[in-house]
Structure formats: C-alpha cells, structure tokens
Amino acid sequence: LLLEEALAALTPKKLAGTRILVTAGPTQEEIDPVRFVSNHSSGKMGYAIARQARLRGAQVTLVTGPCAIAPPYGVEVVRVQSAAAMREAVLARLDQIDVVVKAAAVADYRPKVRAGQKVKKGAEEIVIELEKNPDILGELGRLKGKQVLVGFAAETDDLVANAKAKLTRKNLDLIVANDVSQEGAGFNVDTNIAKLLFADGRLEDVPLTGKQELAGIILDRIEQLRKAG
Amino acid sequence: LLLEEALAALTPKKLAGTRILVTAGPTQEEIDPVRFVSNHSSGKMGYAIARQARLRGAQVTLVTGPCAIAPPYGVEVVRVQSAAAMREAVLARLDQIDVVVKAAAVADYRPKVRAGQKVKKGAEEIVIELEKNPDILGELGRLKGKQVLVGFAAETDDLVANAKAKLTRKNLDLIVANDVSQEGAGFNVDTNIAKLLFADGRLEDVPLTGKQELAGIILDRIEQLRKAG
C-alpha cells in the first residue's frame, strides 16, 4: 500500500476529476444452486485499467464479476455475479460517469430457467435452453450522452472485421481487440497483444505488452478522446 | 513456509508412509474456447485435507481443477481442467495410492460437442446438449482393492438419504455430507457443517467447524479405517 501510494504520488494526474466506471471479470449464469455457465476471464485487464486510472487521479468504480485477484487499492468495488446484476449496477451509476470501460467478459447467454434445488443427475443426456443476456454494451451505446465508451473484443478469428463491426454496432468510441488464440494474449496471462480501433476509423497496433502497460496506453487514448470530444 | 515447517514438525506423524491422493476444486467443461459449464467450488475443503494430511506425514498428491487459492506446501500438485482429465490423472496414479479423498466438485455433465472457434452470438435462444461425464468416484469404487475411498456429498435437500445412497452406490468407506444451503456450510466459506457416514452404518455429526479442523477429523477417521481394515 505504501508503494502503491508512492506510485500514485509520482504519476501525473492526467485524469483528475474524471469519473471512470470499469467492468471486469466473467459473469456466472446459474443453472441451479451449484452449476453455472461462465467464460474464461481472470479480470486482470479490467483490474489493470481500474488501477492505472486511479493512479492517474480518476475517481474509479470497478463493477466486477467473480475474480480470484485482489481489487486495486483506492477504487470503489461493486461485486456482482450475473450479467443481469452487472447491467443493473452499471446503469444505476451511468449519469455520474464520464468514461465507461467494459472489460468484463459478460456471458452472452443464460439458462432460461434456474432450478431452486440442485438438479439430480439421472439422465444420460440433458439439454439446457439458454436465452440471450441483456446486451449491456449495446444499451450503453444507445444511452450514452457525452460519455466515452470503450469496449473489448476477444476473438479467435477475423479479429479486425469482427471488432470493427462491434465498434459500429455498439456505438463505441474505442474498441480494444485481441486475438485470444495467440500466444501471450487472452485469458489468465499478464500480457496482451492488442489492436485499438477508433470510431473515426484509425487503427493502432499494440505489440506484446504487459496488461498494466496496455491499460496505460488505453487510458492515454481515452484522455485524448475526452480532450477532442 | 517456516511456520508451515514448524507446524509440520509439531504434528504427530500418524499418517507417515500413507500415500493419499486428494482431488479438489471444480472442473470446467468447455462449450468453446471461451465458454464453459462449471460448478461452485473454491477448492478449500480439498486443499485443507491435502495440507492436514501432509502435516501428519502422508505423501500427498493433489489433483486439482481451476482454483483461486494457493496449493499447500509440500504436496505434489497436478492441475487439470475437465472431468475427463481429472479421471485420467487419478486412474494413472491409483495403484500407487492407499487413500483417495474425492473432494472435487466434478461437473456431472459436459457439452457433447466442443466448438473449436468461439461461437458467435446470433440466435435469441440456443440449446446446449450435455452428456454425462465419467463417474470417477463410481469407477474408483469398482476398481478399489484395499484402498480407503472417501467421497463428499453436497446436497440442498434430503441430505442423509442422498448421501447414504451415494455411499452404497459408489462403494465408499466414508462419505462427508454437507447441506450447502445451510449458513456456514458449502462453497467459498472457511467453515463447514458435516455429517460423516461410514460403510458400516455409523453416522457422526460434526457441528459448525473450520475446514482445516474438519479436514483433521476426516483424516483421523481415515487413519482408524486403515487400522481396522
């Protein structure tokens, strides 16, 4: 903590007065009290952005799904489990926020029915019906006023095309795309390889770098977008 | 580590020469490279048993699904993701083992098909077909020679009846039953409330206790079973 405070004191306060909400981690969508559908996400990228934003003087709210890592010092932490709970937590705070960075790996689908008791295993095969979760990022894109909205795209193929389509569809200002099938990118590692795609068509390559460093680069770009916008 | 070594030095070596394999944590059954079906399990109970067994002088192998907690010092750690991988890791070691404690919360079902690429979200609803995972505990019950076999039952209703049926069906020597719907028991907490059911019909109540302490009680019973058997 002392070290973290010293680091904070030494970091230029470029984001002082900026209120940033960061979502991070996976969501868990329960099938019954013991089983759930989820997705790989350590939360490291979102936690790194929350930490670096706070070091730069921002007022940070971290809305996080279940993660194994400790949240950064000095940020407000809101813990949620499901996509529905994450949506509520984000929307409730939206009008107090200048920048939203949606780094969470929200489950796209959730079970249509959640059993109140543990489902006994009997049948050789079972079928789970899933329905679409609320599209939080899309909703934010529709609702946003002068907020800067940043999303992520984790893809295994057609990285740039898929990310570009998402940027437009969700009305984002910036999307951070990474090919999770590449060595050194993706889940549970401390590094990332990213492409930054902007609403004005610019594309910036970020070669293999630490997640903390990538977080810093993303926040620099956010600061530029805030100045320009 | 120094403390752990001091503790080990002070603990009577009642299990010296005993080779114990402990499974712990959840398993993850992948739908595609980013999504999976899993179940709540911190791994704390299994890790506690591995730790306490090692403090008592046992030679411990911990076969563990993805957990957020650090494995105990001085035990062999084998990391696996799916139930199929856990099964392989356990069976490969079985003839070198005296005691198997299956504390893992193995997923009962896995997706019939695992997509090689991330499935794009398009449809409003999707259906996932699940098939039964291998029943590792049942297989161990059929294969076991003079090994002591200990299982767990996490239930939300009909605790004793369900646990007793499982004990018989899987040919266990001891089953540790806990009602995960009770306060102070179950997932992600440091305490447990358990009933120990033995193959000879005995039932022992363990009131609310720490997981490390419960691990010690289970190991004491295992030692008694080994002496009697």
Coordinates of C-alpha atoms in Angstrom, one line a residue:
Chain A
L1 CA 0.0 0.0 0.0
L2 CA 2.8 2.4 0.8
L3 CA 4.4 1.5 -2.5
E4 CA 1.0 2.0 -4.3
E5 CA 0.7 5.4 -2.6
A6 CA 4.2 6.4 -3.6
L7 CA 3.4 5.3 -7.2
A8 CA 0.2 7.3 -7.2
A9 CA 2.1 10.4 -5.9
L10 CA 4.6 10.0 -8.8
T11 CA 2.0 9.5 -11.6
P12 CA 0.9 12.7 -13.4
K13 CA -2.8 13.3 -12.5
K14 CA -4.0 13.5 -16.1
L15 CA -7.4 12.1 -15.3
A16 CA -8.1 14.1 -12.2
G17 CA -11.8 14.9 -11.9
T18 CA -12.7 12.2 -14.4
R19 CA -15.2 9.6 -13.2
I20 CA -14.4 6.2 -14.8
L21 CA -16.5 3.0 -14.4
V22 CA -14.7 -0.2 -15.3
T23 CA -16.4 -3.6 -15.6
A24 CA -14.2 -6.7 -15.2
G25 CA -14.1 -10.4 -14.9
P26 CA -16.5 -13.1 -16.1
T27 CA -20.2 -13.4 -15.1
Q28 CA -21.7 -16.6 -13.8
E29 CA -25.2 -17.6 -15.0
E30 CA -26.6 -20.2 -12.7
I31 CA -28.3 -23.4 -13.9
D32 CA -29.1 -24.4 -10.3
P33 CA -27.5 -23.6 -6.9
V34 CA -24.3 -25.5 -7.7
R35 CA -23.9 -25.3 -11.5
F36 CA -23.4 -22.4 -13.8
V37 CA -22.4 -21.3 -17.3
S38 CA -19.4 -19.0 -17.4
N39 CA -16.5 -17.9 -19.5
H40 CA -12.8 -17.6 -19.2
S41 CA -11.7 -14.3 -17.7
S42 CA -9.2 -13.6 -15.0
G43 CA -10.3 -10.0 -14.6
K44 CA -6.7 -8.9 -15.0
M45 CA -7.2 -6.5 -17.9
G46 CA -10.1 -4.7 -16.2
Y47 CA -8.4 -4.5 -12.8
A48 CA -5.3 -3.1 -14.6
I49 CA -7.3 -0.3 -16.2
A50 CA -9.0 0.4 -12.8
R51 CA -5.6 0.6 -11.1
Q52 CA -3.9 2.7 -13.8
A53 CA -6.9 5.1 -13.9
R54 CA -6.8 5.6 -10.2
L55 CA -3.0 6.2 -10.3
R56 CA -3.8 9.0 -12.9
G57 CA -6.2 10.6 -10.5
A58 CA -9.5 9.4 -11.8
Q59 CA -12.4 8.5 -9.5
V60 CA -12.9 4.8 -10.3
T61 CA -15.8 2.4 -9.8
L62 CA -15.0 -1.2 -10.5
V63 CA -18.0 -3.4 -11.2
T64 CA -16.6 -6.9 -11.1
G65 CA -17.8 -10.5 -11.6
P66 CA -16.3 -13.3 -9.6
C67 CA -12.5 -13.0 -9.8
A68 CA -9.6 -14.6 -7.9
I69 CA -7.4 -11.5 -7.9
A70 CA -7.4 -8.7 -5.3
P71 CA -9.0 -5.4 -6.5
P72 CA -6.7 -2.4 -6.8
Y73 CA -6.3 0.0 -3.9
G74 CA -8.4 3.2 -3.8
V75 CA -11.2 2.2 -6.1
E76 CA -14.9 1.6 -5.3
V77 CA -15.6 -2.1 -5.8
V78 CA -19.1 -3.4 -6.7
R79 CA -19.3 -7.2 -6.8
V80 CA -21.8 -8.9 -9.0
Q81 CA -22.4 -12.5 -10.2
S82 CA -24.7 -12.5 -13.2
A83 CA -24.9 -10.3 -16.3
A84 CA -28.3 -9.0 -15.2
A85 CA -26.8 -7.8 -11.9
M86 CA -23.9 -6.2 -13.7
R87 CA -26.3 -4.4 -16.0
E88 CA -28.2 -3.0 -13.1
A89 CA -25.0 -1.9 -11.3
V90 CA -23.7 -0.1 -14.4
L91 CA -27.0 1.6 -15.4
A92 CA -27.7 2.8 -11.9
R93 CA -24.4 4.7 -11.9
L94 CA -24.3 5.9 -15.6
D95 CA -25.3 9.5 -15.1
Q96 CA -22.5 10.0 -12.6
I97 CA -19.9 8.7 -15.0
D98 CA -17.7 10.3 -17.7
V99 CA -16.0 7.2 -19.1
V100 CA -17.2 3.6 -19.2
V101 CA -14.6 0.8 -20.0
K102 CA -16.4 -2.5 -20.4
A103 CA -13.6 -5.0 -19.9
A104 CA -15.9 -7.7 -18.4
A105 CA -16.4 -10.9 -20.3
V106 CA -20.1 -11.0 -19.9
A107 CA -21.8 -14.3 -20.6
D108 CA -23.8 -13.9 -23.9
Y109 CA -26.4 -16.4 -22.8
R110 CA -28.0 -17.5 -19.5
P111 CA -30.2 -20.5 -18.7
K112 CA -33.9 -19.8 -19.3
V113 CA -34.7 -21.5 -16.1
R114 CA -32.8 -21.5 -12.8
A115 CA -33.7 -24.5 -10.7
G116 CA -34.0 -23.7 -7.0
Q117 CA -32.7 -27.1 -5.9
K118 CA -29.6 -28.9 -7.2
V119 CA -30.7 -30.9 -10.2
K120 CA -30.0 -34.6 -9.6
K121 CA -28.0 -36.3 -12.3
G122 CA -30.1 -39.1 -13.8
A123 CA -30.5 -38.8 -17.5
E124 CA -27.6 -39.8 -19.8
E125 CA -28.1 -36.6 -21.6
I126 CA -29.7 -33.3 -20.7
V127 CA -30.5 -30.2 -22.7
I128 CA -30.1 -26.7 -21.4
E129 CA -32.0 -23.9 -23.0
L130 CA -30.2 -20.7 -23.0
E131 CA -31.5 -17.2 -23.8
K132 CA -29.6 -14.1 -24.7
N133 CA -28.4 -12.0 -21.8
P134 CA -29.1 -8.3 -21.9
D135 CA -26.5 -6.6 -24.2
I136 CA -25.1 -4.1 -21.7
L137 CA -22.6 -2.6 -24.1
G138 CA -25.2 -2.1 -26.8
E139 CA -27.5 -0.5 -24.3
L140 CA -24.8 1.9 -23.1
G141 CA -24.1 2.8 -26.7
R142 CA -27.7 3.8 -27.1
L143 CA -27.9 5.6 -23.8
K144 CA -24.7 7.5 -23.9
G145 CA -24.6 11.2 -23.9
K146 CA -21.1 12.7 -23.8
Q147 CA -19.6 9.7 -22.2
V148 CA -16.6 8.0 -23.7
L149 CA -17.4 4.3 -24.2
V150 CA -14.7 1.7 -24.6
G151 CA -15.3 -1.9 -25.3
F152 CA -13.2 -5.1 -25.8
A153 CA -13.4 -7.8 -28.4
A154 CA -11.9 -11.2 -27.7
E155 CA -11.9 -13.2 -30.9
T156 CA -10.4 -16.4 -32.2
D157 CA -10.8 -15.5 -35.9
D158 CA -11.4 -12.4 -38.2
L159 CA -10.2 -10.1 -35.5
V160 CA -10.3 -6.7 -37.1
A161 CA -13.5 -7.3 -39.1
N162 CA -15.3 -8.6 -36.0
A163 CA -14.1 -5.8 -33.8
K164 CA -14.9 -3.1 -36.3
A165 CA -18.4 -4.4 -36.7
K166 CA -18.8 -4.4 -32.9
L167 CA -17.5 -0.9 -32.6
T168 CA -20.1 0.4 -35.1
R169 CA -23.0 -1.8 -33.9
K170 CA -22.5 -0.7 -30.2
N171 CA -21.7 2.9 -30.9
L172 CA -18.3 2.8 -29.1
D173 CA -15.6 5.4 -29.2
L174 CA -12.8 2.8 -29.0
I175 CA -12.6 -0.9 -29.1
V176 CA -9.6 -3.0 -27.8
A177 CA -9.4 -6.1 -29.9
N178 CA -7.3 -9.1 -29.1
D179 CA -6.9 -12.5 -30.7
V180 CA -7.2 -14.8 -27.7
S181 CA -5.8 -17.7 -29.8
Q182 CA -2.4 -16.0 -29.9
E183 CA 0.4 -16.9 -27.5
G184 CA 0.8 -14.1 -25.0
A185 CA -2.7 -12.7 -25.4
G186 CA -6.0 -13.5 -23.8
F187 CA -7.1 -15.2 -20.6
N188 CA -5.2 -15.5 -17.4
V189 CA -1.9 -14.2 -18.7
D190 CA -0.2 -11.0 -17.7
T191 CA 0.4 -9.8 -21.2
N192 CA -1.7 -8.9 -24.2
I193 CA -1.4 -8.2 -27.9
A194 CA -4.0 -5.7 -29.0
K195 CA -5.3 -3.6 -31.8
L196 CA -7.1 -0.3 -30.9
L197 CA -9.8 0.6 -33.3
F198 CA -11.4 4.1 -33.1
A199 CA -14.8 5.4 -34.1
D200 CA -13.1 7.7 -36.7
G201 CA -11.5 4.7 -38.5
R202 CA -8.0 4.8 -37.0
L203 CA -6.3 1.5 -36.2
E204 CA -3.4 1.3 -33.8
D205 CA -1.3 -1.8 -33.2
V206 CA 0.0 -2.5 -29.7
P207 CA 2.6 -5.3 -29.8
L208 CA 3.0 -7.8 -27.0
T209 CA 3.0 -5.8 -23.8
G210 CA 2.1 -6.1 -20.1
K211 CA -1.6 -5.6 -19.2
Q212 CA -0.6 -2.8 -16.8
E213 CA 1.2 -1.0 -19.7
L214 CA -1.7 -1.7 -22.2
A215 CA -4.0 -0.2 -19.6
G216 CA -1.9 2.9 -19.5
I217 CA -2.0 3.2 -23.3
I218 CA -5.8 2.8 -23.4
L219 CA -6.2 5.5 -20.7
D220 CA -3.9 7.8 -22.7
R221 CA -6.2 7.3 -25.7
I222 CA -9.3 7.9 -23.6
E223 CA -7.8 11.2 -22.3
Q224 CA -7.2 12.3 -26.0
L225 CA -10.8 11.3 -26.9
R226 CA -12.0 13.3 -23.9
K227 CA -10.0 16.4 -25.0
A228 CA -11.1 16.1 -28.6
G229 CA -14.8 15.4 -27.8
Chain B
L1 CA 6.8 -21.6 4.9
L2 CA 8.9 -21.5 8.1
L3 CA 5.7 -21.5 10.1
E4 CA 4.3 -24.4 8.0
E5 CA 7.6 -26.3 8.6
A6 CA 7.4 -25.7 12.3
L7 CA 3.7 -26.8 12.3
A8 CA 4.7 -29.9 10.4
A9 CA 7.4 -30.7 12.9
L10 CA 5.0 -30.3 15.8
T11 CA 2.2 -32.5 14.3
P12 CA 2.3 -36.2 15.2
K13 CA 3.2 -38.2 12.1
K14 CA 0.1 -40.5 12.3
L15 CA 0.0 -40.9 8.5
A16 CA 3.7 -41.4 7.9
G17 CA 4.1 -43.8 4.9
T18 CA 0.5 -43.4 3.8
R19 CA 0.1 -42.3 0.2
I20 CA -3.0 -40.1 -0.2
L21 CA -4.5 -38.7 -3.4
V22 CA -6.9 -35.8 -2.9
T23 CA -9.0 -34.2 -5.7
A24 CA -10.2 -30.7 -5.2
G25 CA -11.9 -27.8 -6.9
P26 CA -14.4 -27.6 -9.7
T27 CA -13.9 -28.9 -13.2
Q28 CA -14.6 -26.8 -16.3
E29 CA -16.3 -28.3 -19.3
E30 CA -15.8 -26.2 -22.4
I31 CA -18.5 -25.2 -24.8
D32 CA -16.0 -23.4 -27.0
P33 CA -12.6 -21.7 -26.4
V34 CA -14.2 -19.0 -24.2
R35 CA -17.3 -20.5 -22.6
F36 CA -17.7 -23.4 -20.2
V37 CA -20.1 -25.1 -17.8
S38 CA -18.8 -25.4 -14.3
N39 CA -19.9 -25.5 -10.7
H40 CA -19.2 -23.6 -7.5
S41 CA -16.2 -24.9 -5.6
S42 CA -13.4 -22.9 -4.0
G43 CA -11.3 -26.0 -3.5
K44 CA -10.8 -25.0 0.1
M45 CA -12.0 -28.3 1.6
G46 CA -9.8 -30.5 -0.6
Y47 CA -6.8 -28.2 -0.1
A48 CA -7.3 -28.3 3.6
I49 CA -7.3 -32.2 3.5
A50 CA -4.2 -32.2 1.4
R51 CA -2.5 -29.8 3.8
Q52 CA -3.5 -31.6 7.0
A53 CA -2.5 -35.0 5.5
R54 CA 0.9 -33.7 4.7
L55 CA 1.3 -32.2 8.2
R56 CA 0.5 -35.7 9.5
G57 CA 3.3 -37.2 7.4
A58 CA 1.4 -38.5 4.5
Q59 CA 2.8 -38.4 0.9
V60 CA 0.2 -36.3 -0.8
T61 CA -0.9 -35.9 -4.4
L62 CA -3.4 -33.1 -5.0
V63 CA -5.3 -33.4 -8.4
T64 CA -7.0 -30.0 -8.7
G65 CA -9.3 -28.3 -11.0
P66 CA -9.0 -24.5 -11.6
C67 CA -8.9 -22.8 -8.1
A68 CA -8.0 -19.3 -7.0
I69 CA -6.2 -20.4 -3.8
A70 CA -2.6 -21.4 -3.4
P71 CA -1.9 -25.1 -3.1
P72 CA -0.5 -26.2 0.3
Y73 CA 3.3 -26.6 0.7
G74 CA 4.9 -29.9 0.3
V75 CA 2.4 -31.7 -1.8
E76 CA 2.6 -32.9 -5.4
V77 CA 0.2 -30.7 -7.4
V78 CA -1.4 -32.0 -10.7
R79 CA -3.5 -29.3 -12.4
V80 CA -6.4 -30.4 -14.7
Q81 CA -9.4 -28.6 -16.3
S82 CA -12.0 -31.1 -17.3
A83 CA -13.5 -34.2 -15.6
A84 CA -12.0 -36.4 -18.3
A85 CA -8.5 -35.0 -17.5
M86 CA -9.1 -35.4 -13.8
R87 CA -10.2 -39.0 -14.3
E88 CA -7.1 -39.8 -16.3
A89 CA -4.8 -38.2 -13.7
V90 CA -6.4 -40.2 -10.8
L91 CA -6.6 -43.6 -12.5
A92 CA -2.9 -43.3 -13.7
R93 CA -1.8 -43.0 -10.1
L94 CA -4.3 -45.4 -8.4
D95 CA -2.0 -48.4 -7.9
Q96 CA 0.5 -46.2 -6.0
I97 CA -2.2 -44.9 -3.6
D98 CA -3.5 -46.0 -0.2
V99 CA -6.2 -43.5 0.3
V100 CA -8.3 -41.5 -2.2
V101 CA -10.3 -38.5 -1.0
K102 CA -12.5 -37.1 -3.7
A103 CA -13.3 -33.6 -2.6
A104 CA -13.5 -32.2 -6.1
A105 CA -16.9 -30.9 -7.3
V106 CA -16.7 -32.6 -10.7
A107 CA -19.2 -31.4 -13.3
D108 CA -21.8 -34.1 -13.8
Y109 CA -22.3 -33.2 -17.4
R110 CA -20.2 -31.8 -20.3
P111 CA -21.2 -30.4 -23.7
K112 CA -21.5 -33.2 -26.3
V113 CA -19.6 -31.0 -28.8
R114 CA -16.8 -28.5 -28.1
A115 CA -16.6 -25.9 -30.8
G116 CA -13.0 -25.1 -31.9
Q117 CA -13.8 -21.5 -32.5
K118 CA -15.8 -19.0 -30.4
V119 CA -19.5 -19.4 -31.2
K120 CA -20.8 -16.1 -32.4
K121 CA -23.9 -14.9 -30.6
G122 CA -26.7 -14.6 -33.1
A123 CA -29.8 -16.6 -32.1
E124 CA -32.1 -15.3 -29.4
E125 CA -32.0 -18.8 -27.8
I126 CA -29.6 -21.6 -28.1
V127 CA -29.6 -25.2 -26.8
I128 CA -26.7 -27.0 -25.4
E129 CA -26.7 -30.7 -25.3
L130 CA -24.9 -32.2 -22.4
E131 CA -23.8 -35.7 -21.8
K132 CA -22.8 -37.4 -18.6
N133 CA -19.2 -37.1 -17.5
P134 CA -17.4 -40.2 -16.5
D135 CA -18.3 -41.1 -12.9
I136 CA -14.8 -41.1 -11.4
L137 CA -15.9 -41.9 -7.9
G138 CA -18.1 -44.9 -9.1
E139 CA -15.2 -46.2 -11.2
L140 CA -12.8 -45.9 -8.2
G141 CA -15.4 -47.8 -6.1
R142 CA -15.4 -50.6 -8.6
L143 CA -11.6 -50.6 -9.1
K144 CA -10.5 -50.3 -5.5
G145 CA -8.5 -53.0 -3.8
K146 CA -7.5 -52.3 -0.2
Q147 CA -7.6 -48.5 -0.7
V148 CA -9.7 -46.4 1.6
L149 CA -12.1 -44.4 -0.5
V150 CA -13.7 -41.2 0.8
G151 CA -16.3 -39.1 -1.1
F152 CA -18.3 -35.9 -0.5
A153 CA -21.9 -35.2 -1.0
A154 CA -23.1 -31.6 -1.3
E155 CA -26.8 -31.5 -1.2
T156 CA -29.6 -29.0 -0.9
D157 CA -32.2 -31.4 0.3
D158 CA -32.6 -34.9 1.8
L159 CA -29.0 -34.8 3.0
V160 CA -28.6 -38.1 4.8
A161 CA -30.7 -40.2 2.5
N162 CA -28.9 -38.8 -0.6
A163 CA -25.5 -39.3 1.0
K164 CA -26.2 -42.8 2.2
A165 CA -27.4 -43.8 -1.2
K166 CA -24.2 -42.4 -2.7
L167 CA -22.0 -44.2 -0.2
T168 CA -23.5 -47.6 -1.1
R169 CA -23.8 -46.9 -4.8
K170 CA -20.1 -45.9 -5.2
N171 CA -18.7 -48.5 -2.7
L172 CA -17.2 -45.8 -0.4
D173 CA -15.7 -46.3 3.0
L174 CA -16.7 -42.9 4.2
I175 CA -18.8 -40.0 2.9
V176 CA -18.7 -36.5 4.1
A177 CA -22.2 -34.9 3.6
N178 CA -22.9 -31.3 3.9
D179 CA -26.1 -29.3 3.3
V180 CA -24.8 -26.5 1.2
S181 CA -28.0 -24.5 1.7
Q182 CA -27.1 -24.0 5.4
E183 CA -25.4 -20.9 6.6
G184 CA -21.7 -21.6 7.4
A185 CA -21.5 -24.6 5.0
G186 CA -20.7 -25.1 1.4
F187 CA -19.0 -23.0 -1.2
N188 CA -16.3 -20.4 -0.7
V189 CA -16.6 -20.2 3.1
D190 CA -14.0 -21.3 5.6
T191 CA -16.3 -23.3 7.7
N192 CA -18.4 -26.4 7.2
I193 CA -21.2 -28.4 8.9
A194 CA -20.9 -32.0 8.1
K195 CA -22.2 -35.5 8.7
L196 CA -19.8 -38.4 8.4
L197 CA -21.5 -41.6 7.2
F198 CA -19.5 -44.8 7.3
A199 CA -19.9 -48.0 5.2
D200 CA -20.7 -49.9 8.5
G201 CA -23.7 -47.7 9.1
R202 CA -22.3 -45.3 11.7
L203 CA -23.2 -41.6 11.4
E204 CA -21.2 -38.9 13.1
D205 CA -22.3 -35.3 13.4
V206 CA -19.7 -32.6 13.0
P207 CA -21.1 -29.2 14.1
L208 CA -20.0 -25.9 12.6
T209 CA -16.2 -26.1 12.4
G210 CA -13.3 -24.7 10.4
K211 CA -12.5 -26.6 7.2
Q212 CA -8.9 -27.2 8.4
E213 CA -10.3 -28.7 11.6
L214 CA -12.9 -30.8 9.7
A215 CA -10.0 -32.0 7.5
G216 CA -8.2 -33.2 10.6
I217 CA -11.3 -35.1 11.8
I218 CA -11.7 -36.8 8.4
L219 CA -8.0 -37.8 8.4
D220 CA -8.4 -39.2 12.0
R221 CA -11.3 -41.3 10.8
I222 CA -9.3 -42.4 7.7
E223 CA -6.5 -43.5 10.0
Q224 CA -8.9 -45.6 12.1
L225 CA -10.4 -47.2 8.9
R226 CA -6.9 -48.0 7.8
K227 CA -6.1 -49.6 11.1
A228 CA -9.3 -51.6 11.2
G229 CA -9.2 -52.6 7.5

